[in-house]
Amino acid sequence: MSKKPVTQPALHKVIMVGSGGVGKSALTLQFMYDEFVEDYEPTKADSYRKKILLDGEEVQIDILDTAGQEDYAAIRDNYFRSGEGFLCIFSITEDESFQATQDFREQILRVKNDENIPFLLVGNKCDLEERRKVTYQEASDRAKQWGVTYVETSAKTREHVDKVFFDLMREIRARKMEENKTNNGRGKDKNKRKKNSLKS
Ligand code: GDP
Ligand code: MG
């Protein structure tokens, strides 16, 4: 009998961040189950896993849908630390949620300590054009300033929902390939433990 090598599909860990009510859960559930869920428990954080084909390669996506109101900074930081890529969501109908993306960006950069962390700025609820408060221009200006991509989505109509998850996974995959190159031949993850620079 020929032995088949046991290769696990690559696992890409995505974190949903953003203020309450912007559609983090709705986007996650639309991507996972092709359904628009209008009344998902707002205080719940949950994780999901799904096998998908990414440009012909079977991979697994792990999505952590945060509640966006994690009371303890330590819990939030742990979530962020576990992420390999981030979808930073606001609602185009709510300026406050757009302003909040600045804080999320800063928190993520502080925890990950990596300017090039895979990251997309996502303006959700683009089906509600008549209630728009954040212009496409100001959002894409902010994204440009951060060096990230801006995409508008609707969890209701499914517009660009697959796109944001797939584009982010491509960024994560590219990032891992780069890292593999730099670590070439060296012992991998086990030796990668970083010092905690936050301790004083
Ligand atoms: P979360 O707190 O960020 O997880 O937000 P939810 O996913 O719970 O969504 C909050 C509310 O906005 C719910 O009533 C959703 O039905 C609604 N919602 C989410 N995404 C969209 C969208 O793209 N379009 C519209 N019209 N409503 C949305
Ligand atoms: Mg939610």
mmCIF file with all atom_site columns, N, CA and C in Angstrom, residues 61-119:
data_model
loop_
_atom_site.group_PDB
_atom_site.id
_atom_site.type_symbol
_atom_site.label_atom_id
_atom_site.label_alt_id
_atom_site.label_comp_id
_atom_site.label_asym_id
_atom_site.label_entity_id
_atom_site.label_seq_id
_atom_site.pdbx_PDB_ins_code
_atom_site.Cartn_x
_atom_site.Cartn_y
_atom_site.Cartn_z
_atom_site.occupancy
_atom_site.B_iso_or_equiv
_atom_site.pdbx_formal_charge
_atom_site.auth_seq_id
_atom_site.auth_comp_id
_atom_site.auth_asym_id
_atom_site.auth_atom_id
_atom_site.pdbx_PDB_model_num
ATOM 1   N N  . ILE A 1 61  ? -10.682 28.436 6.664  1.00 0.00 ? 61  ILE A N  1
ATOM 2   C CA . ILE A 1 61  ? -10.756 29.767 7.242  1.00 0.00 ? 61  ILE A CA 1
ATOM 3   C C  . ILE A 1 61  ? -11.341 29.651 8.647  1.00 0.00 ? 61  ILE A C  1
ATOM 4   N N  . ASP A 1 62  ? -10.743 30.366 9.550  1.00 0.00 ? 62  ASP A N  1
ATOM 5   C CA . ASP A 1 62  ? -11.229 30.426 10.925 1.00 0.00 ? 62  ASP A CA 1
ATOM 6   C C  . ASP A 1 62  ? -11.618 31.875 11.164 1.00 0.00 ? 62  ASP A C  1
ATOM 7   N N  . ILE A 1 63  ? -12.879 32.101 11.455 1.00 0.00 ? 63  ILE A N  1
ATOM 8   C CA . ILE A 1 63  ? -13.358 33.481 11.629 1.00 0.00 ? 63  ILE A CA 1
ATOM 9   C C  . ILE A 1 63  ? -13.752 33.703 13.081 1.00 0.00 ? 63  ILE A C  1
ATOM 10  N N  . LEU A 1 64  ? -13.159 34.696 13.715 1.00 0.00 ? 64  LEU A N  1
ATOM 11  C CA . LEU A 1 64  ? -13.580 35.073 15.061 1.00 0.00 ? 64  LEU A CA 1
ATOM 12  C C  . LEU A 1 64  ? -14.407 36.350 14.949 1.00 0.00 ? 64  LEU A C  1
ATOM 13  N N  . ASP A 1 65  ? -15.688 36.209 15.241 1.00 0.00 ? 65  ASP A N  1
ATOM 14  C CA . ASP A 1 65  ? -16.616 37.339 15.193 1.00 0.00 ? 65  ASP A CA 1
ATOM 15  C C  . ASP A 1 65  ? -16.678 37.934 16.595 1.00 0.00 ? 65  ASP A C  1
ATOM 16  N N  . THR A 1 66  ? -16.000 39.054 16.799 1.00 0.00 ? 66  THR A N  1
ATOM 17  C CA . THR A 1 66  ? -15.964 39.636 18.148 1.00 0.00 ? 66  THR A CA 1
ATOM 18  C C  . THR A 1 66  ? -17.236 40.451 18.393 1.00 0.00 ? 66  THR A C  1
ATOM 19  N N  . ALA A 1 67  ? -17.512 40.706 19.679 1.00 0.00 ? 67  ALA A N  1
ATOM 20  C CA . ALA A 1 67  ? -18.698 41.487 20.016 1.00 0.00 ? 67  ALA A CA 1
ATOM 21  C C  . ALA A 1 67  ? -18.414 42.986 19.887 1.00 0.00 ? 67  ALA A C  1
ATOM 22  N N  . GLY A 1 68  ? -17.141 43.353 19.831 1.00 0.00 ? 68  GLY A N  1
ATOM 23  C CA . GLY A 1 68  ? -16.796 44.762 19.655 1.00 0.00 ? 68  GLY A CA 1
ATOM 24  C C  . GLY A 1 68  ? -16.938 45.576 20.921 1.00 0.00 ? 68  GLY A C  1
ATOM 25  N N  . GLN A 1 69  ? -17.286 44.922 21.996 1.00 0.00 ? 69  GLN A N  1
ATOM 26  C CA . GLN A 1 69  ? -17.424 45.650 23.261 1.00 0.00 ? 69  GLN A CA 1
ATOM 27  C C  . GLN A 1 69  ? -16.790 44.821 24.375 1.00 0.00 ? 69  GLN A C  1
ATOM 28  N N  . GLU A 1 70  ? -15.732 44.120 23.996 1.00 0.00 ? 70  GLU A N  1
ATOM 29  C CA . GLU A 1 70  ? -15.020 43.310 24.979 1.00 0.00 ? 70  GLU A CA 1
ATOM 30  C C  . GLU A 1 70  ? -14.599 44.238 26.128 1.00 0.00 ? 70  GLU A C  1
ATOM 31  N N  . ASP A 1 71  ? -15.082 43.917 27.323 1.00 0.00 ? 71  ASP A N  1
ATOM 32  C CA . ASP A 1 71  ? -14.894 44.831 28.446 1.00 0.00 ? 71  ASP A CA 1
ATOM 33  C C  . ASP A 1 71  ? -13.447 44.920 28.901 1.00 0.00 ? 71  ASP A C  1
ATOM 34  N N  . TYR A 1 72  ? -12.755 43.830 28.784 1.00 0.00 ? 72  TYR A N  1
ATOM 35  C CA . TYR A 1 72  ? -11.398 43.847 29.297 1.00 0.00 ? 72  TYR A CA 1
ATOM 36  C C  . TYR A 1 72  ? -10.396 43.929 28.160 1.00 0.00 ? 72  TYR A C  1
ATOM 37  N N  . ALA A 1 73  ? -9.536  44.915 28.260 1.00 0.00 ? 73  ALA A N  1
ATOM 38  C CA . ALA A 1 73  ? -8.543  45.116 27.205 1.00 0.00 ? 73  ALA A CA 1
ATOM 39  C C  . ALA A 1 73  ? -7.713  43.856 27.008 1.00 0.00 ? 73  ALA A C  1
ATOM 40  N N  . ALA A 1 74  ? -7.494  43.118 28.106 1.00 0.00 ? 74  ALA A N  1
ATOM 41  C CA . ALA A 1 74  ? -6.659  41.919 28.013 1.00 0.00 ? 74  ALA A CA 1
ATOM 42  C C  . ALA A 1 74  ? -7.320  40.860 27.137 1.00 0.00 ? 74  ALA A C  1
ATOM 43  N N  . ILE A 1 75  ? -8.642  40.738 27.248 1.00 0.00 ? 75  ILE A N  1
ATOM 44  C CA . ILE A 1 75  ? -9.369  39.757 26.438 1.00 0.00 ? 75  ILE A CA 1
ATOM 45  C C  . ILE A 1 75  ? -9.319  40.174 24.976 1.00 0.00 ? 75  ILE A C  1
ATOM 46  N N  . ARG A 1 76  ? -9.566  41.441 24.745 1.00 0.00 ? 76  ARG A N  1
ATOM 47  C CA . ARG A 1 76  ? -9.518  41.972 23.382 1.00 0.00 ? 76  ARG A CA 1
ATOM 48  C C  . ARG A 1 76  ? -8.130  41.751 22.768 1.00 0.00 ? 76  ARG A C  1
ATOM 49  N N  . ASP A 1 77  ? -7.107  42.072 23.547 1.00 0.00 ? 77  ASP A N  1
ATOM 50  C CA . ASP A 1 77  ? -5.749  41.917 23.033 1.00 0.00 ? 77  ASP A CA 1
ATOM 51  C C  . ASP A 1 77  ? -5.439  40.464 22.705 1.00 0.00 ? 77  ASP A C  1
ATOM 52  N N  . ASN A 1 78  ? -5.968  39.543 23.513 1.00 0.00 ? 78  ASN A N  1
ATOM 53  C CA . ASN A 1 78  ? -5.765  38.120 23.222 1.00 0.00 ? 78  ASN A CA 1
ATOM 54  C C  . ASN A 1 78  ? -6.423  37.723 21.913 1.00 0.00 ? 78  ASN A C  1
ATOM 55  N N  . TYR A 1 79  ? -7.619  38.226 21.676 1.00 0.00 ? 79  TYR A N  1
ATOM 56  C CA . TYR A 1 79  ? -8.287  37.978 20.398 1.00 0.00 ? 79  TYR A CA 1
ATOM 57  C C  . TYR A 1 79  ? -7.401  38.475 19.262 1.00 0.00 ? 79  TYR A C  1
ATOM 58  N N  . PHE A 1 80  ? -6.942  39.724 19.396 1.00 0.00 ? 80  PHE A N  1
ATOM 59  C CA . PHE A 1 80  ? -6.172  40.330 18.318 1.00 0.00 ? 80  PHE A CA 1
ATOM 60  C C  . PHE A 1 80  ? -4.868  39.569 18.089 1.00 0.00 ? 80  PHE A C  1
ATOM 61  N N  . ARG A 1 81  ? -4.279  39.141 19.185 1.00 0.00 ? 81  ARG A N  1
ATOM 62  C CA . ARG A 1 81  ? -2.997  38.436 19.065 1.00 0.00 ? 81  ARG A CA 1
ATOM 63  C C  . ARG A 1 81  ? -3.163  37.158 18.247 1.00 0.00 ? 81  ARG A C  1
ATOM 64  N N  . SER A 1 82  ? -4.311  36.515 18.387 1.00 0.00 ? 82  SER A N  1
ATOM 65  C CA . SER A 1 82  ? -4.522  35.236 17.708 1.00 0.00 ? 82  SER A CA 1
ATOM 66  C C  . SER A 1 82  ? -4.825  35.416 16.219 1.00 0.00 ? 82  SER A C  1
ATOM 67  N N  . GLY A 1 83  ? -5.054  36.660 15.783 1.00 0.00 ? 83  GLY A N  1
ATOM 68  C CA . GLY A 1 83  ? -5.463  36.878 14.398 1.00 0.00 ? 83  GLY A CA 1
ATOM 69  C C  . GLY A 1 83  ? -4.296  36.972 13.435 1.00 0.00 ? 83  GLY A C  1
ATOM 70  N N  . GLU A 1 84  ? -4.514  36.439 12.229 1.00 0.00 ? 84  GLU A N  1
ATOM 71  C CA . GLU A 1 84  ? -3.502  36.591 11.169 1.00 0.00 ? 84  GLU A CA 1
ATOM 72  C C  . GLU A 1 84  ? -3.923  37.650 10.162 1.00 0.00 ? 84  GLU A C  1
ATOM 73  N N  . GLY A 1 85  ? -5.204  38.000 10.197 1.00 0.00 ? 85  GLY A N  1
ATOM 74  C CA . GLY A 1 85  ? -5.710  39.031 9.306  1.00 0.00 ? 85  GLY A CA 1
ATOM 75  C C  . GLY A 1 85  ? -6.975  39.627 9.897  1.00 0.00 ? 85  GLY A C  1
ATOM 76  N N  . PHE A 1 86  ? -7.267  40.876 9.525  1.00 0.00 ? 86  PHE A N  1
ATOM 77  C CA . PHE A 1 86  ? -8.368  41.598 10.163 1.00 0.00 ? 86  PHE A CA 1
ATOM 78  C C  . PHE A 1 86  ? -9.291  42.230 9.135  1.00 0.00 ? 86  PHE A C  1
ATOM 79  N N  . LEU A 1 87  ? -10.606 42.065 9.358  1.00 0.00 ? 87  LEU A N  1
ATOM 80  C CA . LEU A 1 87  ? -11.592 42.849 8.630  1.00 0.00 ? 87  LEU A CA 1
ATOM 81  C C  . LEU A 1 87  ? -12.101 43.894 9.606  1.00 0.00 ? 87  LEU A C  1
ATOM 82  N N  . CYS A 1 88  ? -11.792 45.148 9.301  1.00 0.00 ? 88  CYS A N  1
ATOM 83  C CA . CYS A 1 88  ? -12.148 46.247 10.192 1.00 0.00 ? 88  CYS A CA 1
ATOM 84  C C  . CYS A 1 88  ? -13.394 46.919 9.609  1.00 0.00 ? 88  CYS A C  1
ATOM 85  N N  . ILE A 1 89  ? -14.520 46.689 10.273 1.00 0.00 ? 89  ILE A N  1
ATOM 86  C CA . ILE A 1 89  ? -15.825 47.034 9.701  1.00 0.00 ? 89  ILE A CA 1
ATOM 87  C C  . ILE A 1 89  ? -16.395 48.315 10.314 1.00 0.00 ? 89  ILE A C  1
ATOM 88  N N  . PHE A 1 90  ? -16.982 49.143 9.477  1.00 0.00 ? 90  PHE A N  1
ATOM 89  C CA . PHE A 1 90  ? -17.859 50.203 9.974  1.00 0.00 ? 90  PHE A CA 1
ATOM 90  C C  . PHE A 1 90  ? -19.104 50.189 9.107  1.00 0.00 ? 90  PHE A C  1
ATOM 91  N N  . SER A 1 91  ? -20.112 50.982 9.514  1.00 0.00 ? 91  SER A N  1
ATOM 92  C CA . SER A 1 91  ? -21.309 51.098 8.699  1.00 0.00 ? 91  SER A CA 1
ATOM 93  C C  . SER A 1 91  ? -21.268 52.443 7.991  1.00 0.00 ? 91  SER A C  1
ATOM 94  N N  . ILE A 1 92  ? -21.518 52.442 6.680  1.00 0.00 ? 92  ILE A N  1
ATOM 95  C CA . ILE A 1 92  ? -21.487 53.704 5.929  1.00 0.00 ? 92  ILE A CA 1
ATOM 96  C C  . ILE A 1 92  ? -22.613 54.629 6.383  1.00 0.00 ? 92  ILE A C  1
ATOM 97  N N  . THR A 1 93  ? -23.547 54.115 7.194  1.00 0.00 ? 93  THR A N  1
ATOM 98  C CA . THR A 1 93  ? -24.656 54.945 7.692  1.00 0.00 ? 93  THR A CA 1
ATOM 99  C C  . THR A 1 93  ? -24.359 55.568 9.055  1.00 0.00 ? 93  THR A C  1
ATOM 100 N N  . GLU A 1 94  ? -23.170 55.312 9.582  1.00 0.00 ? 94  GLU A N  1
ATOM 101 C CA . GLU A 1 94  ? -22.894 55.799 10.935 1.00 0.00 ? 94  GLU A CA 1
ATOM 102 C C  . GLU A 1 94  ? -21.462 56.309 11.058 1.00 0.00 ? 94  GLU A C  1
ATOM 103 N N  . ASP A 1 95  ? -21.350 57.636 11.131 1.00 0.00 ? 95  ASP A N  1
ATOM 104 C CA . ASP A 1 95  ? -20.017 58.232 11.155 1.00 0.00 ? 95  ASP A CA 1
ATOM 105 C C  . ASP A 1 95  ? -19.204 57.786 12.369 1.00 0.00 ? 95  ASP A C  1
ATOM 106 N N  . GLU A 1 96  ? -19.885 57.643 13.498 1.00 0.00 ? 96  GLU A N  1
ATOM 107 C CA . GLU A 1 96  ? -19.183 57.239 14.713 1.00 0.00 ? 96  GLU A CA 1
ATOM 108 C C  . GLU A 1 96  ? -18.456 55.910 14.518 1.00 0.00 ? 96  GLU A C  1
ATOM 109 N N  . SER A 1 97  ? -19.102 55.017 13.813 1.00 0.00 ? 97  SER A N  1
ATOM 110 C CA . SER A 1 97  ? -18.477 53.702 13.604 1.00 0.00 ? 97  SER A CA 1
ATOM 111 C C  . SER A 1 97  ? -17.250 53.830 12.703 1.00 0.00 ? 97  SER A C  1
ATOM 112 N N  . PHE A 1 98  ? -17.292 54.815 11.807 1.00 0.00 ? 98  PHE A N  1
ATOM 113 C CA . PHE A 1 98  ? -16.120 55.073 10.951 1.00 0.00 ? 98  PHE A CA 1
ATOM 114 C C  . PHE A 1 98  ? -14.981 55.634 11.790 1.00 0.00 ? 98  PHE A C  1
ATOM 115 N N  . GLN A 1 99  ? -15.316 56.603 12.659 1.00 0.00 ? 99  GLN A N  1
ATOM 116 C CA . GLN A 1 99  ? -14.274 57.170 13.527 1.00 0.00 ? 99  GLN A CA 1
ATOM 117 C C  . GLN A 1 99  ? -13.633 56.082 14.387 1.00 0.00 ? 99  GLN A C  1
ATOM 118 N N  . ALA A 1 100 ? -14.450 55.143 14.851 1.00 0.00 ? 100 ALA A N  1
ATOM 119 C CA . ALA A 1 100 ? -13.951 54.081 15.735 1.00 0.00 ? 100 ALA A CA 1
ATOM 120 C C  . ALA A 1 100 ? -12.918 53.181 15.055 1.00 0.00 ? 100 ALA A C  1
ATOM 121 N N  . THR A 1 101 ? -12.941 53.131 13.732 1.00 0.00 ? 101 THR A N  1
ATOM 122 C CA . THR A 1 101 ? -11.981 52.238 13.060 1.00 0.00 ? 101 THR A CA 1
ATOM 123 C C  . THR A 1 101 ? -10.546 52.658 13.362 1.00 0.00 ? 101 THR A C  1
ATOM 124 N N  . GLN A 1 102 ? -10.370 53.961 13.604 1.00 0.00 ? 102 GLN A N  1
ATOM 125 C CA . GLN A 1 102 ? -9.046  54.475 13.950 1.00 0.00 ? 102 GLN A CA 1
ATOM 126 C C  . GLN A 1 102 ? -8.512  53.792 15.221 1.00 0.00 ? 102 GLN A C  1
ATOM 127 N N  . ASP A 1 103 ? -9.381  53.683 16.229 1.00 0.00 ? 103 ASP A N  1
ATOM 128 C CA . ASP A 1 103 ? -8.979  53.039 17.489 1.00 0.00 ? 103 ASP A CA 1
ATOM 129 C C  . ASP A 1 103 ? -8.671  51.557 17.275 1.00 0.00 ? 103 ASP A C  1
ATOM 130 N N  . PHE A 1 104 ? -9.541  50.898 16.488 1.00 0.00 ? 104 PHE A N  1
ATOM 131 C CA . PHE A 1 104 ? -9.302  49.472 16.249 1.00 0.00 ? 104 PHE A CA 1
ATOM 132 C C  . PHE A 1 104 ? -7.965  49.265 15.539 1.00 0.00 ? 104 PHE A C  1
ATOM 133 N N  . ARG A 1 105 ? -7.704  50.100 14.558 1.00 0.00 ? 105 ARG A N  1
ATOM 134 C CA . ARG A 1 105 ? -6.434  50.004 13.823 1.00 0.00 ? 105 ARG A CA 1
ATOM 135 C C  . ARG A 1 105 ? -5.251  50.153 14.789 1.00 0.00 ? 105 ARG A C  1
ATOM 136 N N  . GLU A 1 106 ? -5.340  51.157 15.664 1.00 0.00 ? 106 GLU A N  1
ATOM 137 C CA . GLU A 1 106 ? -4.241  51.387 16.602 1.00 0.00 ? 106 GLU A CA 1
ATOM 138 C C  . GLU A 1 106 ? -4.057  50.213 17.560 1.00 0.00 ? 106 GLU A C  1
ATOM 139 N N  . GLN A 1 107 ? -5.181  49.703 18.075 1.00 0.00 ? 107 GLN A N  1
ATOM 140 C CA . GLN A 1 107 ? -5.086  48.569 19.006 1.00 0.00 ? 107 GLN A CA 1
ATOM 141 C C  . GLN A 1 107 ? -4.451  47.364 18.329 1.00 0.00 ? 107 GLN A C  1
ATOM 142 N N  . ILE A 1 108 ? -4.856  47.121 17.091 1.00 0.00 ? 108 ILE A N  1
ATOM 143 C CA . ILE A 1 108 ? -4.313  45.954 16.375 1.00 0.00 ? 108 ILE A CA 1
ATOM 144 C C  . ILE A 1 108 ? -2.812  46.121 16.128 1.00 0.00 ? 108 ILE A C  1
ATOM 145 N N  . LEU A 1 109 ? -2.425  47.319 15.692 1.00 0.00 ? 109 LEU A N  1
ATOM 146 C CA . LEU A 1 109 ? -1.002  47.538 15.414 1.00 0.00 ? 109 LEU A CA 1
ATOM 147 C C  . LEU A 1 109 ? -0.171  47.425 16.691 1.00 0.00 ? 109 LEU A C  1
ATOM 148 N N  . ARG A 1 110 ? -0.742  47.892 17.792 1.00 0.00 ? 110 ARG A N  1
ATOM 149 C CA . ARG A 1 110 ? -0.005  47.815 19.056 1.00 0.00 ? 110 ARG A CA 1
ATOM 150 C C  . ARG A 1 110 ? 0.203   46.353 19.465 1.00 0.00 ? 110 ARG A C  1
ATOM 151 N N  . VAL A 1 111 ? -0.855  45.551 19.319 1.00 0.00 ? 111 VAL A N  1
ATOM 152 C CA . VAL A 1 111 ? -0.763  44.157 19.733 1.00 0.00 ? 111 VAL A CA 1
ATOM 153 C C  . VAL A 1 111 ? 0.093   43.329 18.761 1.00 0.00 ? 111 VAL A C  1
ATOM 154 N N  . LYS A 1 112 ? -0.110  43.529 17.456 1.00 0.00 ? 112 LYS A N  1
ATOM 155 C CA . LYS A 1 112 ? 0.599   42.713 16.469 1.00 0.00 ? 112 LYS A CA 1
ATOM 156 C C  . LYS A 1 112 ? 1.982   43.267 16.157 1.00 0.00 ? 112 LYS A C  1
ATOM 157 N N  . ASN A 1 113 ? 2.161   44.554 16.427 1.00 0.00 ? 113 ASN A N  1
ATOM 158 C CA . ASN A 1 113 ? 3.451   45.194 16.206 1.00 0.00 ? 113 ASN A CA 1
ATOM 159 C C  . ASN A 1 113 ? 3.952   44.961 14.784 1.00 0.00 ? 113 ASN A C  1
ATOM 160 N N  . ASP A 1 114 ? 3.077   45.201 13.809 1.00 0.00 ? 114 ASP A N  1
ATOM 161 C CA . ASP A 1 114 ? 3.375   44.857 12.427 1.00 0.00 ? 114 ASP A CA 1
ATOM 162 C C  . ASP A 1 114 ? 2.543   45.744 11.493 1.00 0.00 ? 114 ASP A C  1
ATOM 163 N N  . GLU A 1 115 ? 3.183   46.716 10.891 1.00 0.00 ? 115 GLU A N  1
ATOM 164 C CA . GLU A 1 115 ? 2.513   47.680 9.999  1.00 0.00 ? 115 GLU A CA 1
ATOM 165 C C  . GLU A 1 115 ? 1.868   46.998 8.787  1.00 0.00 ? 115 GLU A C  1
ATOM 166 N N  . ASN A 1 116 ? 2.414   45.823 8.414  1.00 0.00 ? 116 ASN A N  1
ATOM 167 C CA . ASN A 1 116 ? 1.939   45.165 7.200  1.00 0.00 ? 116 ASN A CA 1
ATOM 168 C C  . ASN A 1 116 ? 1.001   43.996 7.472  1.00 0.00 ? 116 ASN A C  1
ATOM 169 N N  . ILE A 1 117 ? 0.384   44.021 8.625  1.00 0.00 ? 117 ILE A N  1
ATOM 170 C CA . ILE A 1 117 ? -0.538  42.942 8.967  1.00 0.00 ? 117 ILE A CA 1
ATOM 171 C C  . ILE A 1 117 ? -1.683  42.929 7.937  1.00 0.00 ? 117 ILE A C  1
ATOM 172 N N  . PRO A 1 118 ? -2.045  41.741 7.433  1.00 0.00 ? 118 PRO A N  1
ATOM 173 C CA . PRO A 1 118 ? -3.173  41.677 6.489  1.00 0.00 ? 118 PRO A CA 1
ATOM 174 C C  . PRO A 1 118 ? -4.431  42.314 7.102  1.00 0.00 ? 118 PRO A C  1
ATOM 175 N N  . PHE A 1 119 ? -5.000  43.264 6.374  1.00 0.00 ? 119 PHE A N  1
ATOM 176 C CA . PHE A 1 119 ? -6.026  44.134 6.959  1.00 0.00 ? 119 PHE A CA 1
ATOM 177 C C  . PHE A 1 119 ? -6.835  44.774 5.833  1.00 0.00 ? 119 PHE A C  1
#
